[in-house]
Short mmCIF file of C-alpha atoms (C1' of nucleotides) in Angstrom, two decimals:
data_model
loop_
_atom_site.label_atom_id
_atom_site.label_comp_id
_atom_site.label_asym_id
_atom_site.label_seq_id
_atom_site.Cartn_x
_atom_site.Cartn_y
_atom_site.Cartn_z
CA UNK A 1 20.48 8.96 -1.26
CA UNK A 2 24.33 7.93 -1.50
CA UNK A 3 24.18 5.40 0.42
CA UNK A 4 21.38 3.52 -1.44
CA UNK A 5 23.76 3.84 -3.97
CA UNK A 6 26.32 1.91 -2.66
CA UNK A 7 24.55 -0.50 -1.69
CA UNK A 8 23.77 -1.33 -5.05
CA UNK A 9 20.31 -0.09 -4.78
CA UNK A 10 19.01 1.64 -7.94
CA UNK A 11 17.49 5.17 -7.81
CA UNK A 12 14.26 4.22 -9.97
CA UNK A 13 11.83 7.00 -10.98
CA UNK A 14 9.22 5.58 -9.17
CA UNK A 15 11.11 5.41 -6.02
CA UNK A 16 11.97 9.24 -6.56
CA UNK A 17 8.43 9.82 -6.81
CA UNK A 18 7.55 8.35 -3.64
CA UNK A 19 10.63 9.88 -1.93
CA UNK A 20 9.44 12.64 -3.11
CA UNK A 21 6.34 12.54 -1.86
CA UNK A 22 7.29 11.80 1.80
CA UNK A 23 9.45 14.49 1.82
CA UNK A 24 6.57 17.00 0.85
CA UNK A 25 3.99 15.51 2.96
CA UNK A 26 2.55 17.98 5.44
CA UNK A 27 1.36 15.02 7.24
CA UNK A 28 2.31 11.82 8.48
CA UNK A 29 1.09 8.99 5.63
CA UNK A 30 0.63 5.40 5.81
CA UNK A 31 1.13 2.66 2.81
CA UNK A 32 -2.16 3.44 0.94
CA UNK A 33 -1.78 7.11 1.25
CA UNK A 34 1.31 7.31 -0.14
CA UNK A 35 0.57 5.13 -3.27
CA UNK A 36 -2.66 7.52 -4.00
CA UNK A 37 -0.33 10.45 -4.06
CA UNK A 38 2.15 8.79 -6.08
CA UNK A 39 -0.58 7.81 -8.70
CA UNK A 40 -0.87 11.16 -9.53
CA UNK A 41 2.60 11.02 -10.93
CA UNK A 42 2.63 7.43 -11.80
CA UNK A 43 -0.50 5.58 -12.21
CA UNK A 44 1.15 2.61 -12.81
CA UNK A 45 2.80 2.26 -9.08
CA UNK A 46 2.07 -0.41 -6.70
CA UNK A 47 0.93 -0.84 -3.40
CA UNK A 48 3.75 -3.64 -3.36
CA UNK A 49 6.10 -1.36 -4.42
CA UNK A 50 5.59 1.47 -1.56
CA UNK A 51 6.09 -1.25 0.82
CA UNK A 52 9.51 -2.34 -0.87
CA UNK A 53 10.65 1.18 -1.10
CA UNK A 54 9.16 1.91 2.49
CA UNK A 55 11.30 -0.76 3.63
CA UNK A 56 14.77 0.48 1.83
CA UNK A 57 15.04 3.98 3.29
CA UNK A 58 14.03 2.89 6.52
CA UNK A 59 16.75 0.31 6.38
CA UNK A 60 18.80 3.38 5.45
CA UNK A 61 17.57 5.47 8.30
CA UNK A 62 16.16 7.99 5.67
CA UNK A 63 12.46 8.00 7.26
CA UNK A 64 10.86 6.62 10.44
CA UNK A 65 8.63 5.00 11.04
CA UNK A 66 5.33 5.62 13.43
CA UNK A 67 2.59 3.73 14.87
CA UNK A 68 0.70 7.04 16.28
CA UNK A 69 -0.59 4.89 19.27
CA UNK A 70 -2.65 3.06 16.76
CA UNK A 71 -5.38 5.30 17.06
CA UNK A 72 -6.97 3.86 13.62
CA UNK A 73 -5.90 0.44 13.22
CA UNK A 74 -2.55 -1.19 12.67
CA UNK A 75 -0.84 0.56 10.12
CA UNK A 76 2.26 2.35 9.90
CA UNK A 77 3.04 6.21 9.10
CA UNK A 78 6.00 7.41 8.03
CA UNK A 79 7.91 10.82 7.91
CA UNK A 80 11.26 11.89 6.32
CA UNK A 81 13.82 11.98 8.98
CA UNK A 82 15.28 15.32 10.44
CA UNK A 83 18.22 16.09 12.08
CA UNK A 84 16.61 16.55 15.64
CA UNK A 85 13.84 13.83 16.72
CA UNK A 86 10.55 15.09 18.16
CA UNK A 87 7.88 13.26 19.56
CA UNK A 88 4.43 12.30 18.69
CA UNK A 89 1.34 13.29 20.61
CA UNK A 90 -1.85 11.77 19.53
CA UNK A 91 -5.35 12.55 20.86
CA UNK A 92 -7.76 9.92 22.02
CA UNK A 93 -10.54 12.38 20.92
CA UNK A 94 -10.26 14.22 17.97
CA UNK A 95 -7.17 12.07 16.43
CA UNK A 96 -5.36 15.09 16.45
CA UNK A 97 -2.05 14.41 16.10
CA UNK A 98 0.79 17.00 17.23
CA UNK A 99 4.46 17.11 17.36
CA UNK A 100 7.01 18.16 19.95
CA UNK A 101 10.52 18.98 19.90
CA UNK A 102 12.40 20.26 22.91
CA UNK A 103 16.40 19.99 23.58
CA UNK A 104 15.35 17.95 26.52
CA UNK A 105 14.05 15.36 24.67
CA UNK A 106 17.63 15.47 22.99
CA UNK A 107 18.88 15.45 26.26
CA UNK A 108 17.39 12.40 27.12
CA UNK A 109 18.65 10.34 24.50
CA UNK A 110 22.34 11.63 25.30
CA UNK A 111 22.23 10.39 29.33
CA UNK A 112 20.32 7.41 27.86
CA UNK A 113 22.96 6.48 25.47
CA UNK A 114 25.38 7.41 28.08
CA UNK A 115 24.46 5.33 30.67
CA UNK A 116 23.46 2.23 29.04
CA UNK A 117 26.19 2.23 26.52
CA UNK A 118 23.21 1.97 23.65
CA UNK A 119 24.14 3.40 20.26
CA UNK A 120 20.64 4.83 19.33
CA UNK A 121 19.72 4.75 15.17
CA UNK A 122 16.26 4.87 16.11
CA UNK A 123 14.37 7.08 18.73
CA UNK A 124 10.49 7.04 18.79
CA UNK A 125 8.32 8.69 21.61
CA UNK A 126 4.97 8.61 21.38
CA UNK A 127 2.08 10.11 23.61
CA UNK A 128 -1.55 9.30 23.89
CA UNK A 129 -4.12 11.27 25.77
CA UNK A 130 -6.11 14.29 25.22
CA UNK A 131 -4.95 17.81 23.77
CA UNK A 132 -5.60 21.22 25.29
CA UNK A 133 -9.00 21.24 23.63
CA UNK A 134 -10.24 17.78 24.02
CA UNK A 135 -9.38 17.98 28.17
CA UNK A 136 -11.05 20.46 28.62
CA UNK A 137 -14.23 19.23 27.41
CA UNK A 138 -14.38 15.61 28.67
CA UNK A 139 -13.93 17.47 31.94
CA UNK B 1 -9.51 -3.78 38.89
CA UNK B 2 -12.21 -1.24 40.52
CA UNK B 3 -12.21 0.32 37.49
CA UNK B 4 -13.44 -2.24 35.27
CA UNK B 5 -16.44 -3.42 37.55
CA UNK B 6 -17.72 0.10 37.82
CA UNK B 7 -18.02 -0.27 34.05
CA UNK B 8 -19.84 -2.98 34.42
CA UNK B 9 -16.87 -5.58 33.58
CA UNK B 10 -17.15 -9.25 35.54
CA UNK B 11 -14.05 -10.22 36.51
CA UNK B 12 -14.32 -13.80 35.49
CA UNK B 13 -11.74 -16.77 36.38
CA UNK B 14 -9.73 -16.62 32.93
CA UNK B 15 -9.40 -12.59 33.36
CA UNK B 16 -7.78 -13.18 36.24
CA UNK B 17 -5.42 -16.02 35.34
CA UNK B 18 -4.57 -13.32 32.72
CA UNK B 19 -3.70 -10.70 34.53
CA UNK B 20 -1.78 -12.29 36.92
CA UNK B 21 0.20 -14.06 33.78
CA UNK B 22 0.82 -10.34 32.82
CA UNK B 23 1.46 -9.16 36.74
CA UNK B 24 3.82 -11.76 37.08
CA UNK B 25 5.85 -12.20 33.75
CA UNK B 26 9.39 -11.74 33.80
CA UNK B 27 9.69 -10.60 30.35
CA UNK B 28 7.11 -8.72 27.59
CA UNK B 29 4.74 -11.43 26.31
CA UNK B 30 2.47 -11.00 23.09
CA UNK B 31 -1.24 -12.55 23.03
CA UNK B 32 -0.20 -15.92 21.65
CA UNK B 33 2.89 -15.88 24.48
CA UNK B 34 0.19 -15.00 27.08
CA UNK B 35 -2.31 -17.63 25.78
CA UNK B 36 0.58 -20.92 26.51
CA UNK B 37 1.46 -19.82 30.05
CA UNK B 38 -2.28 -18.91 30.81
CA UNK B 39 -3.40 -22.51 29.41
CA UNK B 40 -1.56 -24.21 32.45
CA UNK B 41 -3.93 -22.46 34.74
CA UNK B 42 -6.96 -22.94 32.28
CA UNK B 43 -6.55 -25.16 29.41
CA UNK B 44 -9.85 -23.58 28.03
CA UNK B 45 -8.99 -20.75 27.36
CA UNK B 46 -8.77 -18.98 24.04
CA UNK B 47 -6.87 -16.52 21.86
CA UNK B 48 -9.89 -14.42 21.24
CA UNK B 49 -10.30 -14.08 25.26
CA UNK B 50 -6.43 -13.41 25.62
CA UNK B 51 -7.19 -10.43 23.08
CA UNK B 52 -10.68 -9.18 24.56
CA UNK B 53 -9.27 -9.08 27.92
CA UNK B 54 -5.90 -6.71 26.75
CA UNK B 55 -7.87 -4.78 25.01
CA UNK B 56 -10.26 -3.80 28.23
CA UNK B 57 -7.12 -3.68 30.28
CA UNK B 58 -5.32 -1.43 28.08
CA UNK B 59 -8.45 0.72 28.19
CA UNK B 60 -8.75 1.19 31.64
CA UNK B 61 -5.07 1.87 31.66
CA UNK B 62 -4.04 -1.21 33.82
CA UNK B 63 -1.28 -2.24 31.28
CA UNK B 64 0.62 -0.64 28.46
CA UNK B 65 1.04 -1.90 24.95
CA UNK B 66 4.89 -2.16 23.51
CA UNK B 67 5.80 -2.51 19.92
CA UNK B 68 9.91 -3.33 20.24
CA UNK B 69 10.47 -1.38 17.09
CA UNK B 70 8.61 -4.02 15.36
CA UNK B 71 11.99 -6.70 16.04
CA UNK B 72 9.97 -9.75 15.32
CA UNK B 73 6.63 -9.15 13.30
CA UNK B 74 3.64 -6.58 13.98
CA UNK B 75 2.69 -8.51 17.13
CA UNK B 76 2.42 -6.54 20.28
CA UNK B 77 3.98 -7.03 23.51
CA UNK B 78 2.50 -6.46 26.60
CA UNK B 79 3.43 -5.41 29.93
CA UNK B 80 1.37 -4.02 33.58
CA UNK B 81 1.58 -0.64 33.90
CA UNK B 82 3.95 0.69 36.57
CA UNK B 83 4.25 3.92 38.68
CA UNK B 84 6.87 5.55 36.96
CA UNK B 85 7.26 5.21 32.96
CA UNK B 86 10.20 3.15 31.40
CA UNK B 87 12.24 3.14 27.95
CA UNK B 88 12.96 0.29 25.64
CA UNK B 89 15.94 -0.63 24.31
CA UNK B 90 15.74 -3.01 21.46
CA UNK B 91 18.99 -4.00 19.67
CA UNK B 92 19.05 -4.79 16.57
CA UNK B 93 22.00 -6.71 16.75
CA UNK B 94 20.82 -9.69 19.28
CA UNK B 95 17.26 -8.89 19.83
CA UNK B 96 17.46 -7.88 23.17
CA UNK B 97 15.37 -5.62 24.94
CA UNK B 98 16.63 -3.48 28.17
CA UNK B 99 14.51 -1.12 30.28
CA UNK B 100 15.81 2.14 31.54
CA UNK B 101 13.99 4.52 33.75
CA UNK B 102 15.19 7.94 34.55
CA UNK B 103 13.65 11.16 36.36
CA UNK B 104 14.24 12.84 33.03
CA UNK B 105 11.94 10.84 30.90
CA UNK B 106 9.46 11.87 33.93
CA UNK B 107 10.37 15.62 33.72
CA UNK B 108 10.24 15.38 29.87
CA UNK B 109 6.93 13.87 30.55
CA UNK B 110 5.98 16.86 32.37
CA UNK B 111 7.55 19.55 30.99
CA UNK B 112 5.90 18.60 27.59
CA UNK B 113 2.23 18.23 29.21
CA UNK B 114 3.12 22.15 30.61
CA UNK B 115 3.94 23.15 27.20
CA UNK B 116 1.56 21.64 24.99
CA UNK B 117 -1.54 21.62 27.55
CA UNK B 118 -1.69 17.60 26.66
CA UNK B 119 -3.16 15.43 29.18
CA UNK B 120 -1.03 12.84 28.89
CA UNK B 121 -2.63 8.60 29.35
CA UNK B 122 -0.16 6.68 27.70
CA UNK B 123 3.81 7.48 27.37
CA UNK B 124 6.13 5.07 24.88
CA UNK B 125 9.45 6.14 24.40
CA UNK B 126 11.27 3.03 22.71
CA UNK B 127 14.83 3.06 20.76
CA UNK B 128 16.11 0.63 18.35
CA UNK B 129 19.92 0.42 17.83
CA UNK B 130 23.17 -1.67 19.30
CA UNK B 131 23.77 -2.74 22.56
CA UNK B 132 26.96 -2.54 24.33
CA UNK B 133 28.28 -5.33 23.11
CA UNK B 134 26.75 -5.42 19.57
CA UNK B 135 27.99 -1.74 19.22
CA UNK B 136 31.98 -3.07 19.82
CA UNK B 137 31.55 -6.17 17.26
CA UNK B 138 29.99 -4.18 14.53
CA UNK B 139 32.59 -1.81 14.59
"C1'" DA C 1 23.83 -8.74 -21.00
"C1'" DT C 2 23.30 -8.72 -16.37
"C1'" DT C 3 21.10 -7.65 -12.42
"C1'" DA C 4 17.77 -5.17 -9.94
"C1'" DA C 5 12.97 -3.60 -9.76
"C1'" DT C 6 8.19 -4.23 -10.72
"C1'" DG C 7 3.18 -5.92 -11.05
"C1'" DC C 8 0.17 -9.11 -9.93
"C1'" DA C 9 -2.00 -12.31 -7.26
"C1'" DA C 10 -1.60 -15.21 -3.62
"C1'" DA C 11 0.04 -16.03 0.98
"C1'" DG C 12 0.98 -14.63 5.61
"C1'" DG C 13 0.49 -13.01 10.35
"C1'" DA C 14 -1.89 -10.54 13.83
"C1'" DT C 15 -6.11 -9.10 15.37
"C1'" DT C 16 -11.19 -8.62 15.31
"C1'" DT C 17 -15.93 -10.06 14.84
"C1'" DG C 18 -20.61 -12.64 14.43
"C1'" DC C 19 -23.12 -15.75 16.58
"C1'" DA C 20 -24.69 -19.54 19.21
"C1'" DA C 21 -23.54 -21.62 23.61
"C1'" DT C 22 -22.14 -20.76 28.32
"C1'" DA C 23 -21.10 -18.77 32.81
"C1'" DC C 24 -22.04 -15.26 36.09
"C1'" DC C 25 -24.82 -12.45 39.49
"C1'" DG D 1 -33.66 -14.64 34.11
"C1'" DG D 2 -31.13 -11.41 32.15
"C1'" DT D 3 -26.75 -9.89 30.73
"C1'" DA D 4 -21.90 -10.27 30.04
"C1'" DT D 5 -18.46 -13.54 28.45
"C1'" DT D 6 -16.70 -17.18 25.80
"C1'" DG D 7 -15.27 -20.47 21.91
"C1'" DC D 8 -15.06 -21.23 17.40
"C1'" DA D 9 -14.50 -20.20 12.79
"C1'" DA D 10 -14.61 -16.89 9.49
"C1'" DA D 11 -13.43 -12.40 8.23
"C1'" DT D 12 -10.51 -8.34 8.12
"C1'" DC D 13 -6.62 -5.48 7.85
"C1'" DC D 14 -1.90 -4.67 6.85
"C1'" DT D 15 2.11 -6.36 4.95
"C1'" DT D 16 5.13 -9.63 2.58
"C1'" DT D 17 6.44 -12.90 -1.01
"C1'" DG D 18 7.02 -15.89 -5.40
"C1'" DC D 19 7.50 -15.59 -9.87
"C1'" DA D 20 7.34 -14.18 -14.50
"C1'" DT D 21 8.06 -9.71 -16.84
"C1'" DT D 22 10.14 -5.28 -17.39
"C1'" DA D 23 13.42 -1.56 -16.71
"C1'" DA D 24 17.99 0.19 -15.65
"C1'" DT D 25 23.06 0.48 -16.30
#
DNA sequence: ATTAATGCAAAGGATTTGCAATACC
DNA sequence: GGTATTGCAAATCCTTTGCATTAAT
């Protein structure tokens, strides 16, 4: 979080909550979600507020930000960044949705960056379809 | 377009102007983008068609939907659906976008449908970052 | 004391929807 | 004639913003 810090950004308890809570979600949350968690620590936090903070740390590059193939609507979902990207896969039936990370994918982004002379700060892929389970039953 | 009669979809004049706006467009367009350039064929028609017609399109898989890491807005970009699955490049620096195809996004493609057991509909890989020349001037 | 962060309510933009009128087969 | 499609305006959803107040250093 240093380098909220120097940008003159200050570390407020409200925004450690909500860090916080990204970081401990087991799942990927959008706006609303994440301002119901954070109640529980803060009742007095604002929807406003998430979206502020949302903003900051993915200015920063400290979480990412995901559509999920908009399988409910137009809001975002958002996940603490790791150190190795992995991809999305969401599931037209069941709105399952699973993640995948492979060195290939890694691999990609390398000859991609390589090629085109890109400097990547962002990689997103995202898959829609139908999982294992769902396939096999719409035939 | 076979497979929207079968489901009992007319293919009416403005769908087509439409689709052939989409067929034929140089660039990624969003509804309101499609709507100007399909007026000059049909000065009738209207937003609310524009966005009833992508959405049976995108459901019969005809064209894919692109968010551009979100450069300008929520809007959504559109674009008809090609053989082989592309990338998008969207710099942050000057806004612009640059496609990149490569066998590896294909064998990523099916190397993570082999592991996972996904059937995969819709693939979006998209990166945000610098372009070559951005990259140089921001140091 | 200064400056950033917040709450609130209002505004904004993109997309969807209800319904009466219209076009299609 | 019956059904799908359309235009229009209103509604909806998500997100952002202005401004007065509050918190942080």
């Amino acid at each position: 979080m240093d380098e909220l810090v120097e940008r003159g950004v200050r570390i407020t308890r409200q925004r450690r909550v909500l860090i916080s809570v990204i970081q401990n979600s087991p799942t990927h949350l959008d706006a609303t979600a994440l301002l119901a968690i954070a109640k529980q620590q803060d009742s007095g936090i604002n929807l406003a507020t998430v979206y502020r903070t949302l903003a900051l740390l993915k200015n920063c590059g400290l979480i990412d930000e995901l559509d999920l193939m908009h399988l409910e609507g137009e809001k975002h979902y958002y996940e603490a960044k790791t150190s190795s990207d992995h991809c999305h896969l969401a599931c037209f039936g069941c709105g399952a949705i699973m993640e995948y990370a492979s060195p290939l994918f890694e691999k990609l982004k390398r000859k991609i960056a390589a090629d085109s002379g890109f400097r990547i700060r962002v990689a997103r892929l995202e898959l829609g379809g139908l999982c294992k389970q769902c396939a096999k039953t719409t035939a």
